[in-house]
Amino acid sequence: MSIDILQSSIAYLKGVGPSRAKLLASELNIHVFQDLLHFFPSRYIDKTKYHKISDLQQYADAEVQIVGQIIQIKNIPFKNTTRLTAIFKDQTGQIELVWFQGAKWIEKELKLHTPYVIFGKVKRFQQKFSMPHPEMELLEKHASSLKGSMQAIYPSTTKLQNRNISNKTISGMLQNLFLTQGVHFKETLSLDILNNQKLLDRSEALLQIHFPKNVNLLSKAQFRLKFEELFYVQLQLLRKNIISKQKIKGYPFPQIGTFFNRFYKDYLPFELTKAQKRVVKEIRKDLGSNAQMNRLLQGDVGSGKTIVALLSMLIALDNGFQATLMAPTAILAKQHFEGISELLKEMPIKIALLMGSSKTKERRLIHEELQSGALQILIGTHALLEDKVQFKNLGLAIIDEQHRFGVAQRAKLWRKNQLPPHVLVMTATPIPRTLAMSVYGDLDISVIDTLPPNRKPIQTLHKTDSQRLWVFNFIRSEIEKGRQAYIVYPLIKESEALDYKDLMDGFESVERYFPKPKYQISIVHGQMKPADKDFEMQRFVNGETQIMVATTVIEVGVNVPNASIMVIESSERFGLSQLHQLRGRVGRGASQSYCILLSGFKLSQESKTRLSTMVQTNDGFQIAEVDLKLRGPGDLMGTQQSGVLQLKISDVVRDRDILALARQWAKHILSKDPNLELPENAPIKWAYSELSKHKNIWNYIS
Ligand code: ADP
Ligand code: MG
């Protein structure tokens, strides 16, 4: 079939027409022939099995297929329409067929006393069985149709069902497409791939996915089409990466000089973990080349990303460039500033902190020294992005806790000088590597996958609300040892007022149990002014208060090593990644830390899984995997813009092996033939260019 035919409007397909075409477009996003071809079944049923009506007892609520005849048709008035029913009979008994919609239209079609094969879900009401909206096919036709033993079931919508576009209709359209248009489709993969991976060719795969002959061929077809889909996603991402490397030049930092070496030798407060060393090496390699670095550094909370950031900045300084570190909150920026100033206090390096609250005088000085080059490291918040902030020669921009910043904000830093600075984005949001590589295909990824040594793992306990007194007693005994505790309340956007009330009720009960002046309590929530929040946080950081009652605003980055208890109220209302982030606020000091998850007594299965996962493991990546399984990739941070969601047949979680394989092949091919010019890669080149031409069809490519 030529590609032009595949681009024909679906209205021209036999059995469709303009009004159905409109529905197909609005309901299923099917516009042209090819869209229909790529409208893949969601599941399959075994069509070789026929059920006896007398056996239906065991199949209530299951989908069954029965051969028999209609012996009676009735119209029953129902509210303001009519309901159509028919008695369907086989040798063993009878069942009622029911149509709530389209009664008139269907009645005309039905033939009495003629063998049919019907298919649908069996409902049981008292002792009677019925089947609403069955798929009906004359036995004669059923036998001669293209279908094999497996019947494809397509996703549908209520609107389509009401308008009588059934599974059979869709299947019929596809049959027309294959029969009238022939079944040859242009191959999109190279012979090399097809032979090596023993893949079905494209025509065969498309035929088998819609009309599988048997289970074996079906699974081969699925594999081939998933591979193809993921291969092109990866090819696109990898090419983007290559192109951006070719196009975007960066300042090469060839030298590792005295700043780096001296710090490493004399002031590094601990030995780097293996993972940290590996990541520093990766970054050094990037910075040494003359392409701009775009690297994502993933590391669980507490894995030691800050020191990697600092070492990277020192490399920029060694090459005569400035560096900046941007944090999502004032507290965090301040902590970075203080921590890094302390580490560098013996070295001749000028560092400043710039925040929204910085005084005019201070700002003016910072602006001046940035432009003269006297200031080498600038740490701050969003305030760094103001137009007035102009560097003399910014060489490296580091962004901490990436998910709080949008891409536009990242780009803003770039415009500040001629060549873009190298960019290192650090995040503690654990994204499984398989997913990360398809989400952040344009970023290189480094992972710190081990924690610094001698960390005591946080102990996590799950307690129900009725055990709150026990929890309060426990907190008290820890406070007596000089520790501090967080008590966190959930925050749901829909009802700020309610959240506030929850928080205040909680605060009052905490206050009753921990009375002043013996105990001091900080409270932080979303309705406070930023300055007040900072003030309260700071009191806790300084150890003036023992308990911090808060909504989830404390989620990001706060470092209070003396805090050893994290109590999470209504923990069943939090997502896994959020629970893990919150837990990461403790376990930063030398003492044993605890995370206590409070919840109601009755829990959904999913909540139970979440809480027991938290109790069982501290490993962020493992938690992310469970999270991904529970929620699917749709909710994961950052995936919304990535195109991962629009995959038509594959699933990045379930098909991660195929994803890895597809990525390997894409890499392999691009390494030998970056512009796809070799004759053997012609099919790939063709498919790749089609892909960019017909964005609407291959719209899973972002
Ligand atoms: P995060 O990755 O969450 O930003 P940090 O950089 O704040 O983690 O590090 C957490 C704590 O671990 C800090 O107190 C830091 O000094 C310490 N740390 C980092 N790396 C090491 C190491 N290799 N050995 C010992 N302690 C380390
Ligand atoms: Mg950090």
XYZ file of C-alpha atoms and ligand atoms in Angstrom:
730
model
C 0.000 0.000 0.000
C 1.426 3.336 -0.865
C 1.900 5.799 1.877
C -0.452 8.283 0.230
C -3.364 5.921 0.618
C -2.543 5.545 4.280
C -2.894 9.303 4.611
C -6.421 9.295 3.136
C -9.222 10.525 5.300
C -10.909 7.734 7.197
C -14.227 8.910 5.753
C -13.223 7.293 2.460
C -12.884 3.854 3.960
C -15.677 1.476 3.027
C -18.226 1.386 5.819
C -17.245 4.672 7.428
C -18.596 7.840 5.780
C -18.569 11.423 7.035
C -20.612 11.146 10.228
C -18.770 8.108 11.561
C -15.504 9.718 10.507
C -16.334 12.676 12.714
C -16.997 10.422 15.671
C -13.843 8.415 15.109
C -11.858 11.626 15.051
C -13.386 13.125 18.165
C -13.578 9.950 20.227
C -10.537 7.950 19.162
C -8.325 10.482 17.416
C -8.555 8.463 14.215
C -8.345 10.758 11.193
C -6.667 8.853 8.369
C -6.272 5.209 7.355
C -2.986 4.929 9.137
C -4.487 6.063 12.442
C -6.892 3.159 12.258
C -4.064 0.802 11.452
C -2.259 2.074 14.534
C -5.336 1.862 16.707
C -4.233 -1.193 18.603
C -6.459 -3.615 20.502
C -6.376 -3.375 24.262
C -6.848 -7.110 24.697
C -7.892 -10.335 23.016
C -10.358 -13.082 23.678
C -10.373 -16.667 22.646
C -12.897 -17.060 19.859
C -12.575 -20.782 19.467
C -14.418 -21.347 22.686
C -18.222 -21.492 22.618
C -20.152 -21.558 25.863
C -23.333 -23.442 26.650
C -26.114 -21.442 28.215
C -26.540 -24.122 30.865
C -22.966 -23.479 31.989
C -23.339 -19.754 32.443
C -23.567 -20.025 36.223
C -19.794 -20.228 36.401
C -19.328 -17.319 34.023
C -21.429 -14.561 35.564
C -19.730 -11.241 34.769
C -17.337 -12.909 32.352
C -17.313 -12.438 28.610
C -18.631 -15.420 26.765
C -19.430 -16.510 23.247
C -22.550 -18.511 22.486
C -24.054 -20.048 19.332
C -27.828 -20.058 19.100
C -30.942 -18.375 17.695
C -33.312 -15.602 18.612
C -36.778 -16.966 19.257
C -38.565 -13.841 20.385
C -38.135 -10.053 20.282
C -39.863 -7.639 22.671
C -40.052 -3.889 23.097
C -40.466 -2.826 26.691
C -41.277 0.793 27.583
C -38.593 2.066 29.892
C -38.589 5.585 31.335
C -39.078 7.751 28.249
C -37.593 5.360 25.725
C -38.013 1.722 24.931
C -35.778 -1.107 25.860
C -35.330 -3.915 23.398
C -35.039 -7.492 24.606
C -34.673 -10.786 22.791
C -34.768 -14.376 23.946
C -31.714 -16.237 22.725
C -31.693 -20.011 22.849
C -29.231 -22.824 22.338
C -29.694 -26.556 22.930
C -29.147 -26.178 26.645
C -31.218 -23.173 27.663
C -32.029 -19.545 27.084
C -30.755 -16.107 27.959
C -32.145 -12.626 27.550
C -30.384 -10.127 25.314
C -30.951 -6.461 26.206
C -30.412 -3.176 24.407
C -30.941 0.077 26.241
C -29.976 2.244 23.325
C -30.611 2.185 19.621
C -33.528 -0.204 20.035
C -35.205 0.800 16.799
C -32.122 0.470 14.717
C -31.133 -2.860 16.162
C -34.594 -4.385 15.937
C -34.550 -3.918 12.186
C -31.279 -5.818 11.916
C -32.151 -8.818 14.026
C -33.192 -12.040 12.302
C -35.425 -14.529 14.055
C -34.616 -18.255 14.005
C -31.270 -17.757 12.294
C -28.005 -19.068 13.757
C -25.943 -16.350 15.370
C -22.720 -16.206 17.275
C -23.139 -13.737 20.094
C -20.503 -12.328 22.348
C -20.706 -10.227 25.496
C -20.663 -9.975 29.241
C -23.030 -12.196 31.200
C -25.077 -10.496 33.894
C -26.965 -12.350 36.526
C -30.088 -10.968 38.117
C -31.506 -13.351 40.704
C -31.604 -16.658 38.834
C -31.875 -15.136 35.377
C -29.007 -14.496 32.998
C -28.869 -11.699 30.516
C -26.400 -10.105 28.169
C -26.578 -6.352 27.574
C -25.522 -5.018 24.186
C -24.094 -8.249 22.797
C -21.966 -8.345 19.698
C -23.956 -10.280 17.122
C -22.672 -12.025 14.068
C -24.423 -14.435 11.758
C -22.844 -17.863 12.139
C -22.384 -18.054 8.398
C -20.303 -14.868 8.338
C -18.431 -15.735 11.496
C -17.104 -18.876 9.887
C -15.906 -17.175 6.727
C -14.401 -14.039 8.231
C -10.734 -13.181 8.316
C -10.556 -13.703 12.029
C -8.395 -16.352 13.572
C -8.867 -17.871 16.963
C -8.153 -14.678 18.878
C -10.540 -11.774 18.676
C -9.104 -8.310 19.135
C -10.978 -6.068 21.543
C -10.512 -2.342 20.984
C -10.802 0.475 23.472
C -14.144 2.175 23.226
C -16.182 5.008 24.686
C -19.791 5.277 25.796
C -20.495 7.703 23.020
C -19.276 5.261 20.410
C -21.359 2.480 21.898
C -24.432 4.670 21.962
C -23.885 5.525 18.349
C -23.544 1.905 17.459
C -19.881 1.813 16.684
C -19.112 -1.492 18.323
C -16.028 -3.598 18.491
C -17.369 -5.454 15.508
C -17.668 -2.190 13.585
C -14.047 -1.289 14.227
C -12.920 -4.779 13.407
C -14.961 -4.635 10.204
C -13.332 -1.376 9.182
C -9.927 -2.890 9.678
C -10.954 -5.896 7.691
C -11.959 -3.595 4.857
C -8.685 -1.787 5.141
C -6.711 -4.994 4.853
C -8.910 -6.604 2.206
C -9.503 -3.678 -0.090
C -6.138 -2.056 0.232
C -3.991 -5.160 0.154
C -1.782 -6.119 3.033
C 1.625 -4.892 2.133
C 3.043 -2.069 4.215
C 6.415 -0.526 3.725
C 9.041 -1.857 6.096
C 10.389 0.603 8.653
C 13.249 -1.393 10.156
C 16.521 -2.467 8.564
C 17.171 -6.053 7.531
C 19.965 -6.127 10.047
C 17.545 -5.506 12.909
C 14.827 -7.768 11.516
C 17.195 -10.692 11.088
C 19.124 -10.258 14.275
C 16.082 -9.897 16.456
C 14.010 -12.336 14.413
C 11.216 -9.804 14.106
C 8.079 -10.226 12.040
C 8.038 -7.920 9.068
C 5.809 -4.922 9.354
C 2.916 -6.119 7.173
C 2.687 -9.412 8.958
C 2.907 -7.749 12.367
C 0.094 -5.319 11.572
C -2.118 -8.086 10.255
C -1.449 -10.313 13.263
C -1.996 -7.561 15.802
C -5.515 -6.990 14.494
C -6.352 -10.514 13.339
C -4.060 -12.898 15.172
C -3.956 -16.439 13.896
C -2.726 -17.788 17.197
C -1.192 -16.739 20.482
C 2.336 -17.254 19.282
C 2.000 -15.006 16.260
C 0.196 -12.442 18.340
C 3.027 -12.164 20.803
C 5.526 -11.895 17.967
C 3.464 -9.127 16.423
C 3.266 -7.290 19.726
C 6.992 -7.566 20.225
C 7.772 -6.270 16.755
C 5.435 -3.266 17.043
C 6.553 -2.363 20.540
C 10.144 -2.596 19.460
C 9.479 -0.380 16.484
C 7.683 2.221 18.561
C 10.340 2.376 21.248
C 13.128 2.263 18.698
C 11.878 5.425 17.029
C 11.350 7.201 20.318
C 14.924 6.395 21.264
C 16.285 7.235 17.852
C 14.630 10.605 18.032
C 15.916 11.304 21.519
C 19.445 10.174 20.771
C 19.608 12.157 17.563
C 18.393 15.237 19.363
C 21.191 14.670 21.796
C 23.810 14.284 19.055
C 22.539 17.328 17.210
C 22.521 19.445 20.318
C 26.067 18.333 21.030
C 27.118 19.277 17.544
C 25.332 22.581 17.580
C 25.658 23.797 21.107
C 29.262 24.491 21.758
C 30.323 25.057 25.307
C 33.397 26.454 26.940
C 35.928 23.667 27.306
C 37.416 23.429 30.784
C 40.607 21.513 30.074
C 42.306 22.260 33.362
C 41.987 20.727 36.732
C 43.839 23.363 38.694
C 44.721 24.462 42.182
C 41.218 25.204 43.393
C 40.041 21.689 42.722
C 43.251 19.946 43.703
C 43.861 21.886 46.849
C 40.316 21.464 48.056
C 40.367 17.790 47.247
C 43.637 17.247 49.067
C 43.280 19.536 52.076
C 39.647 20.366 52.764
C 37.451 17.549 51.581
C 35.838 16.563 54.891
C 35.397 12.905 54.002
C 36.393 10.408 51.395
C 34.046 10.443 48.424
C 31.910 7.380 47.926
C 32.562 5.290 44.850
C 29.413 6.646 43.273
C 30.419 10.245 43.938
C 33.841 9.605 42.402
C 32.270 8.094 39.318
C 29.918 11.029 38.895
C 32.699 13.593 39.340
C 34.613 11.770 36.635
C 31.620 11.871 34.300
C 31.227 15.581 34.876
C 34.951 16.229 34.391
C 34.784 14.478 31.070
C 31.814 16.582 29.939
C 33.420 19.816 31.046
C 36.651 18.918 29.302
C 35.005 18.569 25.894
C 33.946 21.610 23.930
C 30.286 20.696 23.888
C 27.910 22.154 26.407
C 27.178 19.831 29.311
C 23.526 19.072 30.012
C 23.564 16.587 32.800
C 20.969 15.347 35.228
C 22.368 14.172 38.524
C 20.021 11.844 40.344
C 20.725 10.876 43.873
C 18.505 9.925 46.718
C 18.085 12.377 49.582
C 21.262 12.421 51.622
C 23.341 10.716 48.954
C 25.777 13.627 48.848
C 25.032 15.641 45.753
C 26.213 18.937 47.237
C 29.866 17.988 47.349
C 29.697 16.916 43.715
C 28.227 20.307 42.892
C 30.999 22.047 44.754
C 33.770 20.071 43.047
C 32.224 20.835 39.666
C 32.137 24.530 40.473
C 35.801 24.426 41.416
C 36.632 23.063 37.958
C 34.872 26.076 36.418
C 36.866 28.378 38.675
C 40.105 26.632 37.762
C 39.441 27.586 34.165
C 38.760 31.212 34.964
C 34.975 31.012 34.936
C 32.248 31.817 37.427
C 29.729 29.327 38.756
C 26.257 29.590 40.206
C 24.064 27.323 42.292
C 20.323 27.858 42.358
C 18.038 26.373 45.002
C 14.249 26.273 45.104
C 13.760 27.897 48.508
C 15.415 30.611 50.562
C 16.127 28.207 53.399
C 17.845 25.814 51.099
C 19.848 28.523 49.343
C 20.979 29.799 52.696
C 21.977 26.329 53.818
C 23.995 25.800 50.671
C 25.639 29.165 51.098
C 26.582 28.507 54.699
C 27.732 24.954 54.071
C 29.834 25.812 51.045
C 31.294 28.947 52.639
C 32.363 26.809 55.571
C 33.996 24.219 53.343
C 35.842 26.876 51.355
C 36.713 29.142 54.256
C 40.464 28.539 53.970
C 40.539 29.156 50.255
C 40.705 32.483 48.404
C 37.304 32.192 46.787
C 34.645 34.862 46.852
C 31.101 33.572 47.397
C 27.828 35.464 47.759
C 24.199 34.715 48.488
C 21.430 36.390 46.512
C 17.785 36.021 47.445
C 14.556 37.903 46.981
C 15.038 39.368 50.422
C 18.596 40.601 49.831
C 18.995 44.306 50.662
C 19.479 46.819 47.865
C 22.950 47.701 49.001
C 24.008 44.083 49.106
C 22.509 43.497 45.689
C 24.316 46.404 44.154
C 27.617 45.051 45.391
C 26.818 41.586 44.095
C 25.887 42.952 40.674
C 29.130 44.907 40.490
C 31.355 42.082 41.574
C 29.628 39.639 39.254
C 30.332 41.868 36.298
C 33.904 42.566 37.257
C 34.510 38.884 37.884
C 35.568 39.396 41.477
C 32.690 37.238 42.650
C 33.340 33.630 41.683
C 30.451 31.681 43.128
C 26.913 32.974 43.426
C 24.361 30.959 45.348
C 20.710 31.889 45.464
C 17.062 31.412 44.672
C 14.940 32.488 41.707
C 16.382 35.937 42.334
C 19.365 34.766 40.264
C 17.188 34.873 37.197
C 16.501 38.596 37.342
C 17.729 40.510 34.346
C 19.972 42.699 36.454
C 22.056 39.699 37.425
C 24.795 39.656 34.792
C 27.852 37.490 35.071
C 31.215 38.367 33.609
C 31.699 34.806 32.421
C 29.358 32.213 33.787
C 30.767 28.779 33.059
C 28.592 26.449 35.108
C 25.023 26.678 36.362
C 23.834 24.129 38.880
C 20.187 23.742 39.708
C 19.249 21.887 42.866
C 15.971 19.995 43.156
C 15.156 20.344 39.533
C 11.453 19.679 39.589
C 10.680 23.035 41.105
C 11.973 24.830 38.039
C 10.562 24.775 34.576
C 12.502 24.440 31.386
C 11.944 28.098 30.588
C 13.721 29.037 33.773
C 16.638 26.835 32.928
C 16.859 28.522 29.552
C 16.876 31.934 31.176
C 20.275 31.288 32.661
C 21.612 30.432 29.241
C 20.917 33.785 27.724
C 23.200 35.522 30.093
C 26.319 35.267 27.972
C 27.478 34.283 24.506
C 28.044 30.585 24.912
C 25.651 28.817 27.243
C 27.143 27.691 30.523
C 27.381 24.030 31.317
C 24.291 22.912 33.188
C 24.046 20.384 35.984
C 20.577 19.645 37.276
C 20.387 17.810 40.586
C 17.308 15.975 41.715
C 16.356 13.692 44.544
C 13.195 12.578 42.816
C 14.101 9.020 42.040
C 13.122 8.102 38.545
C 13.869 4.548 37.496
C 16.678 4.616 35.010
C 14.687 2.946 32.275
C 12.094 5.647 32.468
C 14.569 8.450 32.969
C 16.305 7.647 29.751
C 13.144 7.919 27.773
C 11.956 10.970 29.638
C 15.167 12.913 29.758
C 16.632 11.623 26.546
C 18.158 15.007 25.858
C 19.987 15.098 29.165
C 22.847 12.846 30.107
C 22.246 11.112 33.370
C 24.489 10.455 36.323
C 23.332 8.535 39.335
C 24.641 8.456 42.888
C 23.332 5.094 43.905
C 24.999 4.545 47.250
C 24.689 6.493 50.462
C 27.732 7.721 52.387
C 29.050 5.096 54.793
C 28.038 4.712 58.439
C 24.545 5.972 57.898
C 22.094 4.397 60.260
C 19.114 3.387 58.168
C 15.961 5.217 59.195
C 13.512 2.969 61.003
C 10.012 3.313 59.669
C 6.934 2.365 61.676
C 3.310 2.305 60.728
C 0.851 3.228 63.512
C -2.865 3.817 63.446
C -4.553 6.912 64.841
C -5.513 5.078 68.003
C -1.821 4.748 68.843
C -1.173 8.484 68.752
C -0.529 8.635 72.476
C 2.240 6.085 72.075
C 3.693 8.234 69.285
C 3.610 11.394 71.396
C 5.312 9.589 74.255
C 7.955 8.382 71.879
C 8.552 11.904 70.577
C 8.856 13.148 74.126
C 11.475 10.587 75.020
C 13.508 11.536 71.942
C 13.224 15.241 72.756
C 14.508 14.408 76.199
C 17.612 13.023 74.506
C 18.036 16.378 72.789
C 16.471 15.488 69.448
C 13.934 17.362 67.344
C 10.829 16.143 65.541
C 8.749 17.017 62.504
C 5.011 16.431 62.442
C 3.655 16.793 58.929
C 0.067 17.168 57.775
C -1.142 16.473 54.266
C -2.057 19.213 51.912
C -4.685 18.857 49.277
C -5.148 21.728 46.930
C -8.893 21.338 46.541
C -9.582 22.405 50.061
C -7.074 24.737 51.591
C -9.476 25.722 54.324
C -9.897 22.125 55.421
C -6.173 21.495 55.369
C -5.666 24.537 57.484
C -8.231 23.323 59.980
C -6.605 19.885 60.137
C -3.276 21.484 60.733
C -4.571 23.805 63.430
C -6.445 21.015 65.221
C -3.299 18.969 65.103
C -1.218 21.863 66.316
C -3.521 22.385 69.301
C -3.341 18.771 70.359
C 0.434 18.784 70.001
C 0.561 21.964 72.098
C -1.614 20.414 74.784
C 0.686 17.457 75.024
C 3.887 19.472 74.778
C 3.099 22.574 76.838
C 5.102 25.793 76.856
C 7.523 26.891 78.101
C 9.158 23.514 78.445
C 8.485 22.769 74.790
C 8.648 25.180 71.901
C 6.844 24.431 68.696
C 7.319 25.906 65.219
C 4.489 25.963 62.762
C 4.815 26.428 59.026
C 2.082 26.303 56.409
C 1.193 27.526 52.958
C -0.889 30.479 54.064
C 1.991 32.175 55.834
C 4.070 34.951 54.308
C 7.429 33.702 53.033
C 9.299 35.830 55.552
C 7.293 34.363 58.444
C 7.883 30.863 57.130
C 11.609 31.462 56.965
C 11.577 32.844 60.467
C 9.801 29.799 61.876
C 11.991 27.385 59.941
C 15.062 29.180 61.110
C 13.994 28.796 64.744
C 13.787 25.077 64.205
C 17.097 24.962 62.331
C 18.729 26.829 65.218
C 17.313 24.379 67.722
C 15.133 26.983 69.470
C 12.076 24.834 68.892
C 11.912 21.077 69.366
C 8.922 20.323 67.215
C 8.065 21.529 63.751
C 4.403 21.185 62.841
C 4.011 21.738 59.129
C 2.227 21.026 55.927
C 4.337 19.592 53.177
C 6.136 22.879 52.526
C 9.156 21.394 54.257
C 9.432 18.700 51.647
C 12.327 20.139 49.734
C 15.870 20.011 50.939
C 15.829 21.290 54.521
C 18.786 19.974 56.436
C 18.474 19.763 60.206
C 20.804 16.932 61.243
C 19.549 17.042 64.819
C 15.989 16.217 63.767
C 15.518 12.495 64.174
C 11.772 11.933 64.053
C 9.429 12.429 61.160
C 5.779 11.851 61.975
C 3.477 11.883 58.969
C -0.200 12.369 59.792
C -2.831 10.814 57.477
C 0.031 9.173 55.668
C -2.386 7.164 53.551
C -3.159 10.384 51.722
C 0.405 10.869 50.495
C 1.979 9.426 47.391
C 4.990 7.180 47.742
C 7.542 9.570 46.360
C 6.313 12.295 48.652
C 6.496 10.008 51.673
C 10.031 9.128 50.725
C 11.005 12.770 50.280
C 9.576 13.620 53.670
C 11.349 10.751 55.352
C 14.579 12.008 53.851
C 14.395 15.053 56.130
C 15.590 12.866 59.002
C 18.484 10.436 59.178
C 20.977 13.185 58.437
C 22.802 13.130 61.741
C 24.647 10.587 63.815
C 21.711 9.358 65.878
C 19.169 6.709 64.988
C 16.225 8.303 63.164
C 12.615 7.277 62.898
C 9.790 7.831 60.491
C 6.328 7.183 61.889
C 3.456 6.833 59.462
C 0.105 7.520 61.097
C -3.027 6.438 59.309
C -6.621 5.463 59.782
C -7.449 1.856 60.551
C -9.261 1.020 57.330
C -7.007 1.280 54.307
C -7.382 0.632 50.619
C -5.220 -2.064 49.091
C -3.109 0.576 47.403
C -2.555 2.543 50.596
C -1.521 -0.646 52.335
C 1.031 -1.350 49.616
C 2.401 2.174 49.856
C 2.782 2.135 53.615
C 4.237 -1.357 53.783
C 6.721 -0.457 51.041
C 7.852 2.474 53.159
C 8.244 0.240 56.196
C 10.209 -2.344 54.233
C 12.716 -0.254 52.323
C 14.706 2.980 52.383
C 15.833 2.609 48.802
C 14.436 5.463 46.725
C 14.807 3.654 43.446
C 13.007 0.591 44.705
C 10.252 2.862 46.005
C 10.059 4.604 42.660
C 9.595 1.250 40.943
C 6.701 0.341 43.222
C 5.268 3.805 42.739
C 5.470 3.462 39.015
C 3.689 0.120 39.172
C 0.943 1.518 41.369
C 0.334 4.675 39.459
C 1.647 4.065 36.005
C 4.070 6.496 34.461
C 1.385 9.101 33.881
C 1.732 10.767 37.226
C 5.459 10.713 37.505
C 7.097 14.038 37.718
C 8.227 15.354 34.406
C 6.632 12.739 32.239
C 3.747 14.932 31.207
C 5.689 16.875 28.609
C 7.823 13.995 27.585
C 5.617 12.073 25.236
C 5.951 8.892 27.216
C 2.243 8.939 27.816
C 1.338 8.879 24.189
C 2.903 5.563 23.388
C 0.402 3.560 21.404
C 1.366 0.008 22.130
C 4.235 -0.132 24.571
C 4.452 0.645 28.227
C 7.763 1.906 29.527
C 7.387 -0.044 32.732
C 6.132 -3.370 31.499
C 8.205 -3.256 28.338
C 11.406 -1.973 29.863
C 13.383 -4.879 28.407
C 12.218 -4.058 24.925
C 12.969 -0.408 25.650
C 16.528 -1.245 26.609
C 16.939 -3.383 23.514
C 15.499 -0.696 21.261
C 17.797 1.864 22.786
C 20.807 -0.375 22.221
C 19.909 -0.731 18.573
C 19.276 2.971 18.141
C 22.662 3.717 19.688
C 24.368 1.073 17.604
C 22.943 2.378 14.365
C 23.632 6.028 15.115
C 27.190 5.271 16.139
C 27.893 3.777 12.728
C 25.615 5.979 10.671
C 24.652 9.187 12.509
C 22.829 10.707 9.539
C 21.246 7.443 8.381
C 22.968 7.595 5.015
C 23.975 3.959 4.539
C 21.814 2.092 2.014
C 21.029 -0.631 4.530
C 19.455 1.981 6.811
C 17.222 3.379 4.086
C 14.024 2.006 5.650
C 14.929 3.710 8.903
C 15.742 6.963 7.195
C 12.436 6.842 5.366
C 10.409 6.040 8.493
C 12.253 8.687 10.437
C 11.436 11.376 7.909
C 7.808 10.235 7.701
C 7.719 10.537 11.423
C 8.579 14.198 11.392
C 6.321 14.850 8.408
C 3.197 13.355 9.905
C 3.348 14.502 13.470
C -0.342 13.778 13.931
C 0.171 10.098 13.327
C 3.341 9.534 15.207
C 2.318 11.956 17.831
C 4.023 10.069 20.584
C 7.171 11.820 19.563
C 7.257 15.061 21.447
P 21.782 15.471 49.084
O 22.202 14.533 48.010
O 20.476 15.112 49.680
O 21.869 16.909 48.658
P 23.905 16.256 50.812
O 24.848 16.677 49.774
O 23.201 17.312 51.579
O 22.844 15.245 50.233
O 24.684 15.281 51.809
C 24.065 14.749 52.928
C 25.037 14.633 54.076
O 26.003 13.631 53.788
C 25.820 15.911 54.303
O 25.875 16.128 55.677
C 27.189 15.599 53.727
O 28.188 16.324 54.379
C 27.322 14.127 53.954
N 28.184 13.429 52.994
C 28.177 13.582 51.644
N 29.062 12.780 51.048
C 29.669 12.072 52.021
C 30.704 11.067 52.051
N 31.270 10.634 50.941
N 31.048 10.571 53.249
C 30.484 11.014 54.391
N 29.514 11.946 54.447
C 29.108 12.479 53.278
Mg 20.612 18.504 48.535
